[in-house]
Tab-separated table of C-alpha atoms (C1' of nucleotides) in Angstrom:
chain	number	residue	atom	x	y	z
X	1	MET	CA	0.000	0.000	0.000
X	2	ILE	CA	2.234	2.694	-1.273
X	3	PHE	CA	0.333	5.616	-2.662
X	4	GLU	CA	-2.886	5.797	-0.815
X	5	GLY	CA	-5.127	8.665	-1.708
X	6	GLY	CA	-4.351	11.546	-3.922
X	7	PHE	CA	-4.357	9.633	-7.160
X	8	GLU	CA	-7.708	10.151	-8.651
X	9	PRO	CA	-9.849	13.235	-8.898
X	10	ARG	CA	-13.183	13.389	-7.258
X	11	ARG	CA	-15.726	12.277	-9.751
X	12	GLU	CA	-19.407	12.456	-9.067
X	13	PRO	CA	-21.257	9.203	-9.615
X	14	ALA	CA	-23.761	10.975	-11.852
X	15	GLU	CA	-20.920	11.899	-14.123
X	16	HIS	CA	-19.823	8.489	-15.153
X	17	ALA	CA	-21.209	8.268	-18.592
X	18	SER	CA	-19.664	5.065	-19.778
X	19	ALA	CA	-15.929	5.599	-20.059
X	20	ASN	CA	-15.756	2.566	-22.248
X	21	ALA	CA	-17.474	4.192	-25.143
X	22	MET	CA	-14.650	6.688	-25.043
X	23	ALA	CA	-12.240	4.341	-26.611
X	24	ILE	CA	-8.872	4.493	-28.257
X	25	MET	CA	-8.632	7.421	-30.614
X	26	LYS	CA	-11.859	8.931	-29.437
X	27	ASP	CA	-11.856	12.511	-28.357
X	28	GLU	CA	-12.991	12.072	-24.843
X	29	PRO	CA	-10.753	10.440	-22.239
X	30	ARG	CA	-12.213	7.841	-19.942
X	31	SER	CA	-10.757	9.593	-16.923
X	32	GLY	CA	-8.356	12.353	-16.002
X	33	CYS	CA	-5.572	9.924	-15.247
X	34	PRO	CA	-2.441	10.326	-17.380
X	35	ILE	CA	-1.838	6.568	-17.353
X	36	ALA	CA	-5.339	5.881	-18.670
X	37	ALA	CA	-4.951	8.678	-21.223
X	38	THR	CA	-1.682	7.129	-22.418
X	39	LEU	CA	-3.257	3.688	-22.645
X	40	ASP	CA	-6.087	5.119	-24.712
X	41	ILE	CA	-3.406	5.923	-27.286
X	42	VAL	CA	-0.963	3.047	-26.997
X	43	GLY	CA	-2.751	0.362	-25.004
X	44	ASP	CA	-2.842	-2.465	-27.474
X	45	ARG	CA	-0.376	-5.106	-28.488
X	46	TRP	CA	0.899	-3.531	-31.655
X	47	THR	CA	1.220	0.250	-31.343
X	48	LEU	CA	4.303	0.281	-29.148
X	49	VAL	CA	5.905	-2.463	-31.240
X	50	ILE	CA	5.570	-0.201	-34.286
X	51	LEU	CA	6.923	2.720	-32.247
X	52	ARG	CA	9.876	0.501	-31.287
X	53	ASP	CA	10.506	-0.103	-34.970
X	54	LEU	CA	10.374	3.621	-35.667
X	55	PHE	CA	12.982	4.114	-32.939
X	56	ILE	CA	15.285	1.588	-34.513
X	57	GLY	CA	15.070	3.359	-37.813
X	58	LYS	CA	12.368	1.580	-39.762
X	59	LYS	CA	10.362	3.915	-42.002
X	60	ARG	CA	8.336	2.037	-44.557
X	61	TYR	CA	5.376	-0.247	-44.480
X	62	SER	CA	7.414	-3.262	-45.627
X	63	ASP	CA	9.979	-2.561	-42.876
X	64	PHE	CA	7.297	-2.913	-40.195
X	65	LEU	CA	5.792	-5.894	-41.964
X	66	ALA	CA	9.135	-7.691	-41.813
X	67	SER	CA	9.488	-7.425	-38.034
X	68	PRO	CA	9.738	-10.720	-36.201
X	69	GLU	CA	6.242	-10.427	-34.717
X	70	ARG	CA	4.695	-10.752	-38.217
X	71	ILE	CA	1.914	-8.206	-37.890
X	72	THR	CA	-0.837	-8.632	-40.472
X	73	THR	CA	-1.338	-6.092	-43.235
X	74	ASN	CA	-4.733	-4.783	-42.221
X	75	ILE	CA	-3.675	-4.288	-38.614
X	76	LEU	CA	-0.447	-2.552	-39.688
X	77	ALA	CA	-2.288	-0.192	-41.994
X	78	SER	CA	-4.835	0.541	-39.290
X	79	ARG	CA	-2.199	1.171	-36.630
X	80	LEU	CA	-0.034	3.383	-38.846
X	81	ASP	CA	-3.097	5.467	-39.570
X	82	ARG	CA	-3.852	5.833	-35.876
X	83	ILE	CA	-0.254	6.600	-35.001
X	84	ALA	CA	-0.144	9.356	-37.602
X	85	ARG	CA	-3.498	10.755	-36.507
X	86	ALA	CA	-2.385	10.747	-32.869
X	87	GLY	CA	0.666	12.783	-33.873
X	88	LEU	CA	3.174	10.148	-32.791
X	89	ALA	CA	4.730	9.955	-36.255
X	90	SER	CA	4.547	12.023	-39.382
X	91	ARG	CA	3.852	10.701	-42.853
X	92	LYS	CA	6.134	11.734	-45.681
X	93	ALA	CA	5.430	10.840	-49.251
X	94	TYR	CA	8.471	9.344	-50.917
X	95	GLN	CA	7.371	9.101	-54.458
X	96	THR	CA	6.644	11.908	-56.854
X	97	ARG	CA	2.872	11.621	-57.074
X	98	SER	CA	2.735	9.472	-54.070
X	99	ARG	CA	0.485	7.181	-52.329
X	100	ARG	CA	3.452	5.710	-50.598
X	101	TYR	CA	4.714	7.125	-47.361
X	102	GLU	CA	7.521	6.863	-44.970
X	103	TYR	CA	6.828	7.325	-41.322
X	104	GLU	CA	9.010	9.252	-38.943
X	105	LEU	CA	8.759	9.863	-35.232
X	106	THR	CA	7.534	13.212	-34.027
X	107	ASP	CA	8.629	14.782	-30.726
X	108	LYS	CA	5.459	13.376	-29.183
X	109	GLY	CA	6.376	9.946	-30.465
X	110	ARG	CA	10.000	10.215	-29.359
X	111	ASP	CA	8.804	11.022	-25.861
X	112	LEU	CA	7.487	7.463	-25.654
X	113	LEU	CA	11.056	6.149	-25.451
X	114	PRO	CA	11.171	5.944	-21.617
X	115	ILE	CA	8.079	3.728	-21.744
X	116	LEU	CA	9.762	1.409	-24.228
X	117	GLN	CA	12.958	1.395	-22.146
X	118	ALA	CA	11.015	0.597	-18.973
X	119	MET	CA	9.185	-2.217	-20.781
X	120	SER	CA	12.505	-3.566	-22.030
X	121	ARG	CA	13.892	-3.676	-18.511
X	122	TRP	CA	10.790	-5.345	-17.147
X	123	GLY	CA	10.644	-7.811	-20.028
X	124	ASN	CA	14.325	-8.750	-19.734
X	125	LYS	CA	14.082	-9.206	-15.982
X	126	HIS	CA	10.983	-11.348	-15.988
X	127	TYR	CA	11.447	-13.092	-19.322
X	128	PRO	CA	15.191	-13.759	-19.477
X	129	GLU	CA	14.800	-15.603	-22.751
X	130	THR	CA	14.094	-12.280	-24.436
X	131	PHE	CA	17.044	-10.531	-26.016
X	132	THR	CA	18.780	-7.563	-24.449
X	133	PRO	CA	18.355	-4.395	-26.474
X	134	PRO	CA	21.474	-2.479	-27.450
X	135	ALA	CA	22.958	-0.322	-24.706
X	136	SER	CA	22.488	2.685	-26.974
X	137	PHE	CA	18.760	2.108	-26.942
X	138	MET	CA	18.605	1.687	-23.203
X	139	LYS	CA	20.715	4.753	-22.555
X	140	ALA	CA	19.178	7.092	-25.086
X	141	ARG	CA	17.202	10.030	-23.911
X	142	ARG	CA	15.220	10.599	-27.065
L	1	MET	CA	17.265	7.040	-36.883
L	2	ILE	CA	18.638	6.293	-33.538
L	3	PHE	CA	19.175	2.636	-32.912
L	4	GLU	CA	19.838	1.082	-36.215
L	5	GLY	CA	20.611	-2.568	-36.179
L	6	GLY	CA	21.166	-4.796	-33.244
L	7	PHE	CA	17.594	-4.759	-32.027
L	8	GLU	CA	16.054	-7.889	-33.305
L	9	PRO	CA	17.435	-11.376	-33.461
L	10	ARG	CA	17.916	-13.136	-36.722
L	11	ARG	CA	14.793	-15.073	-37.399
L	12	GLU	CA	14.532	-17.387	-40.348
L	13	PRO	CA	11.497	-16.774	-42.518
L	14	ALA	CA	10.493	-20.420	-42.205
L	15	GLU	CA	10.184	-19.880	-38.523
L	16	HIS	CA	7.464	-17.338	-38.500
L	17	ALA	CA	4.513	-19.403	-37.573
L	18	SER	CA	1.961	-16.729	-37.024
L	19	ALA	CA	3.016	-14.749	-34.003
L	20	ASN	CA	-0.498	-13.472	-33.735
L	21	ALA	CA	-1.928	-16.732	-32.591
L	22	MET	CA	0.536	-16.504	-29.762
L	23	ALA	CA	-1.535	-13.973	-27.996
L	24	ILE	CA	-1.791	-12.491	-24.577
L	25	MET	CA	-1.528	-15.133	-21.899
L	26	LYS	CA	-0.435	-17.781	-24.327
L	27	ASP	CA	2.721	-19.671	-23.637
L	28	GLU	CA	4.655	-18.783	-26.691
L	29	PRO	CA	5.964	-15.277	-27.264
L	30	ARG	CA	5.496	-13.696	-30.649
L	31	SER	CA	9.132	-12.697	-30.757
L	32	GLY	CA	12.225	-12.533	-28.581
L	33	CYS	CA	11.799	-8.828	-27.973
L	34	PRO	CA	11.321	-7.806	-24.328
L	35	ILE	CA	8.981	-4.996	-25.340
L	36	ALA	CA	6.741	-7.374	-27.285
L	37	ALA	CA	6.887	-9.874	-24.421
L	38	THR	CA	5.798	-7.165	-21.993
L	39	LEU	CA	2.968	-6.097	-24.276
L	40	ASP	CA	1.788	-9.698	-24.502
L	41	ILE	CA	1.132	-9.396	-20.761
L	42	VAL	CA	0.015	-5.806	-20.283
L	43	GLY	CA	-0.803	-4.539	-23.792
L	44	ASP	CA	-4.443	-3.701	-23.454
L	45	ARG	CA	-6.356	-0.738	-22.127
L	46	TRP	CA	-7.242	-2.125	-18.718
L	47	THR	CA	-4.432	-4.214	-17.237
L	48	LEU	CA	-2.114	-1.341	-16.363
L	49	VAL	CA	-5.054	0.681	-15.031
L	50	ILE	CA	-5.767	-2.141	-12.591
L	51	LEU	CA	-2.069	-2.340	-11.737
L	52	ARG	CA	-2.164	1.416	-11.070
L	53	ASP	CA	-5.019	0.836	-8.659
L	54	LEU	CA	-3.060	-1.905	-6.902
L	55	PHE	CA	-0.175	0.549	-6.517
L	56	ILE	CA	-2.429	3.121	-4.921
L	57	GLY	CA	-3.642	0.587	-2.409
L	58	LYS	CA	-6.851	-0.838	-3.850
L	59	LYS	CA	-7.366	-4.497	-3.047
L	60	ARG	CA	-10.904	-5.615	-3.670
L	61	TYR	CA	-13.073	-6.098	-6.679
L	62	SER	CA	-15.401	-3.254	-5.685
L	63	ASP	CA	-12.394	-0.951	-5.249
L	64	PHE	CA	-11.364	-1.489	-8.886
L	65	LEU	CA	-14.947	-1.265	-10.024
L	66	ALA	CA	-15.246	2.164	-8.436
L	67	SER	CA	-12.312	3.671	-10.336
L	68	PRO	CA	-13.149	6.634	-12.522
L	69	GLU	CA	-12.742	4.692	-15.743
L	70	ARG	CA	-15.805	2.545	-14.886
L	71	ILE	CA	-14.530	-0.797	-16.080
L	72	THR	CA	-17.308	-3.343	-16.631
L	73	THR	CA	-17.693	-6.353	-14.374
L	74	ASN	CA	-16.935	-9.090	-16.862
L	75	ILE	CA	-13.788	-7.337	-18.086
L	76	LEU	CA	-12.607	-6.698	-14.528
L	77	ALA	CA	-13.111	-10.322	-13.515
L	78	SER	CA	-11.318	-11.469	-16.636
L	79	ARG	CA	-8.390	-9.114	-16.146
L	80	LEU	CA	-7.959	-9.906	-12.451
L	81	ASP	CA	-7.804	-13.562	-13.367
L	82	ARG	CA	-5.120	-12.910	-15.975
L	83	ILE	CA	-3.136	-10.655	-13.655
L	84	ALA	CA	-3.130	-13.338	-10.976
L	85	ARG	CA	-2.226	-16.064	-13.459
L	86	ALA	CA	0.609	-13.928	-14.845
L	87	GLY	CA	1.985	-13.572	-11.344
L	88	LEU	CA	1.591	-9.794	-11.214
L	89	ALA	CA	-0.617	-9.946	-8.121
L	90	SER	CA	-1.486	-12.585	-5.576
L	91	ARG	CA	-4.999	-13.519	-4.505
L	92	LYS	CA	-5.779	-13.705	-0.823
L	93	ALA	CA	-9.072	-14.964	0.509
L	94	TYR	CA	-10.561	-12.583	3.056
L	95	GLN	CA	-13.491	-14.534	4.293
L	96	THR	CA	-13.481	-17.713	6.324
L	97	ARG	CA	-14.596	-20.164	3.636
L	98	SER	CA	-13.988	-17.749	0.934
L	99	ARG	CA	-14.880	-17.113	-2.551
L	100	ARG	CA	-13.893	-13.514	-2.087
L	101	TYR	CA	-10.373	-12.359	-2.572
L	102	GLU	CA	-8.194	-9.412	-2.128
L	103	TYR	CA	-5.450	-8.784	-4.630
L	104	GLU	CA	-1.954	-7.671	-3.782
L	105	LEU	CA	1.010	-6.823	-5.931
L	106	THR	CA	3.811	-9.340	-6.222
L	107	ASP	CA	7.438	-8.362	-6.851
L	108	LYS	CA	6.840	-9.002	-10.546
L	109	GLY	CA	3.872	-6.662	-10.441
L	110	ARG	CA	5.689	-4.008	-8.448
L	111	ASP	CA	8.422	-3.985	-11.061
L	112	LEU	CA	5.887	-2.499	-13.473
L	113	LEU	CA	6.022	0.791	-11.572
L	114	PRO	CA	8.618	2.445	-13.861
L	115	ILE	CA	6.304	1.757	-16.805
L	116	LEU	CA	3.401	3.431	-15.006
L	117	GLN	CA	5.623	6.354	-14.014
L	118	ALA	CA	6.872	6.785	-17.585
L	119	MET	CA	3.289	6.678	-18.871
L	120	SER	CA	2.293	9.274	-16.293
L	121	ARG	CA	5.043	11.619	-17.450
L	122	TRP	CA	4.149	11.147	-21.072
L	123	GLY	CA	0.439	11.537	-20.427
L	124	ASN	CA	0.897	14.694	-18.346
L	125	LYS	CA	3.171	16.271	-20.931
L	126	HIS	CA	1.000	15.580	-23.926
L	127	TYR	CA	-2.416	15.728	-22.265
L	128	PRO	CA	-2.071	18.609	-19.788
L	129	GLU	CA	-5.700	18.274	-18.809
L	130	THR	CA	-4.837	15.029	-17.049
L	131	PHE	CA	-4.084	15.275	-13.344
L	132	THR	CA	-0.586	15.101	-11.937
L	133	PRO	CA	-0.008	12.035	-9.811
L	134	PRO	CA	1.321	12.534	-6.285
L	135	ALA	CA	5.058	13.162	-6.059
L	136	SER	CA	5.333	10.064	-3.883
L	137	PHE	CA	4.091	7.968	-6.768
L	138	MET	CA	6.421	9.543	-9.282
L	139	LYS	CA	9.435	9.231	-6.991
L	140	ALA	CA	8.815	5.748	-5.656
L	141	ARG	CA	11.133	2.981	-6.655
L	142	ARG	CA	8.796	0.107	-5.941
Z	1	DC	C1'	-32.408	-20.189	11.925
Z	2	DG	C1'	-34.355	-17.519	8.300
Z	3	DC	C1'	-34.191	-13.397	5.764
Z	4	DT	C1'	-31.920	-9.664	3.546
Z	5	DG	C1'	-28.213	-6.970	1.787
Z	6	DT	C1'	-23.825	-7.008	-0.222
Z	7	DA	C1'	-19.984	-8.342	-2.956
Z	8	DA	C1'	-18.247	-10.912	-6.592
Z	9	DC	C1'	-18.893	-12.612	-10.069
Z	10	DT	C1'	-21.332	-15.240	-14.710
Z	11	DT	C1'	-24.207	-15.243	-18.667
Z	12	DG	C1'	-26.256	-14.001	-23.095
Z	13	DC	C1'	-26.210	-11.109	-26.729
Z	14	DG	C1'	-25.050	-7.545	-30.097
Z	15	DC	C1'	-21.380	-5.104	-31.807
Z	16	DA	C1'	-16.510	-4.264	-32.699
Z	17	DT	C1'	-12.019	-5.839	-33.539
Z	18	DT	C1'	-8.601	-9.174	-34.981
Z	19	DG	C1'	-6.358	-11.788	-38.220
Z	20	DC	C1'	-6.238	-14.821	-42.428
Z	21	DA	C1'	-6.074	-14.972	-47.203
Z	22	DA	C1'	-6.963	-13.103	-51.384
Z	23	DG	C1'	-7.365	-9.259	-54.173
Z	24	DT	C1'	-6.569	-4.366	-55.856
Z	25	DA	C1'	-4.227	-0.062	-57.099
Z	26	DA	C1'	-0.463	2.820	-58.120
Z	27	DC	C1'	4.103	3.492	-58.940
Z	28	DA	C1'	8.910	2.467	-60.880
Z	29	DA	C1'	11.829	-0.122	-63.758
Z	30	DG	C1'	12.954	-2.411	-67.859
Y	1	DC	C1'	3.670	-1.110	-72.680
Y	2	DT	C1'	4.446	-4.798	-69.428
Y	3	DT	C1'	5.835	-6.549	-65.151
Y	4	DG	C1'	7.344	-6.480	-60.414
Y	5	DT	C1'	6.908	-4.299	-56.136
Y	6	DT	C1'	4.813	-1.907	-52.460
Y	7	DA	C1'	0.982	-0.525	-49.918
Y	8	DC	C1'	-2.774	-1.213	-48.962
Y	9	DT	C1'	-8.332	-2.946	-49.005
Y	10	DT	C1'	-11.804	-6.397	-48.673
Y	11	DG	C1'	-14.562	-10.282	-47.066
Y	12	DC	C1'	-15.144	-13.506	-43.733
Y	13	DA	C1'	-14.727	-16.333	-39.516
Y	14	DA	C1'	-13.230	-16.166	-34.942
Y	15	DT	C1'	-12.576	-13.741	-30.854
Y	16	DG	C1'	-13.065	-10.024	-27.646
Y	17	DC	C1'	-15.645	-6.120	-25.649
Y	18	DG	C1'	-19.199	-4.171	-23.117
Y	19	DC	C1'	-24.132	-3.763	-21.685
Y	20	DA	C1'	-27.537	-5.391	-18.770
Y	21	DA	C1'	-29.468	-8.773	-16.219
Y	22	DG	C1'	-29.015	-12.560	-13.346
Y	23	DT	C1'	-26.732	-15.791	-9.966
Y	24	DT	C1'	-24.123	-17.302	-5.959
Y	25	DA	C1'	-22.209	-17.237	-1.497
Y	26	DC	C1'	-21.260	-14.937	2.498
Y	27	DA	C1'	-22.193	-11.798	6.641
Y	28	DG	C1'	-25.269	-9.455	9.517
Y	29	DC	C1'	-29.511	-8.835	11.815
Y	30	DG	C1'	-33.714	-9.969	14.165
DNA sequence: CGCTGTAACTTGCGCATTGCAAGTAACAAG
DNA sequence: CTTGTTACTTGCAATGCGCAAGTTACAGCG
């Protein structure tokens, strides 16, 4: 019992329109908690994996597709769209009259690095069979 | 382009049985990446919210139910079961011949704190309308 | 001991999402 | 102009989510 009290705002019972309808990528947060707000953006199995790939330098759709987790094409397309719309990465056309884009982290996206680093530490500690990320990744600040 | 190379293990194409069938709470990880392994455990919108509540001292089903996000009962029951089975919290009966339990963080669960802290920082920075957690939470080490 | 309230779920259903596999569209290269 | 490549979209079956109602087991009270 470490952090009793002081963590959640007072919220009148009458106010709790269903938070669940306020889902990922919806405008209205399900609470005023920064953790919940973050999870509304990145709380699924794939978004932070794609962000990881952006951190290690991947840019194109086929780069993400080739990652060892083998994401499927419809989920990748859907997630890249959400990531761009959430401002975590920008889309840059790379052909002349393009419908092909490269993705690049924004400042908002780069600020997710401590989360990825913390997950790496937790994952390595509790699942020792996972690989150890490069020291440069673990030490980076952005 | 920060961490080129060195992040993912070599994985032969023939090896990529669909990682997607190896979902949350399944035995087989979808890759050797510690981030992906962590997300296989906590990569949904509710698990880390419940872990947050455990950190702030909540123990019982009705405690979690009363959180501002208004999780629904079937999802809560399902997540508490997964959290216990993943070893992130222990179940303790609190009645004599019980079918009622309190939940308490394990060491494995407590080690998730840096992830919650990092999410809090990110959420506060990019969603200023979210509340600021108590300094004790942000400074705690476990 | 019986009744009632409470807490902790389970159930059924409709809707949404996931993921597989196949298909489509647009661009560049030859 | 044709072909290969890349980046998706589509349809469908399976699974998960979430609403609302219902069930179960325990404690407390008279």
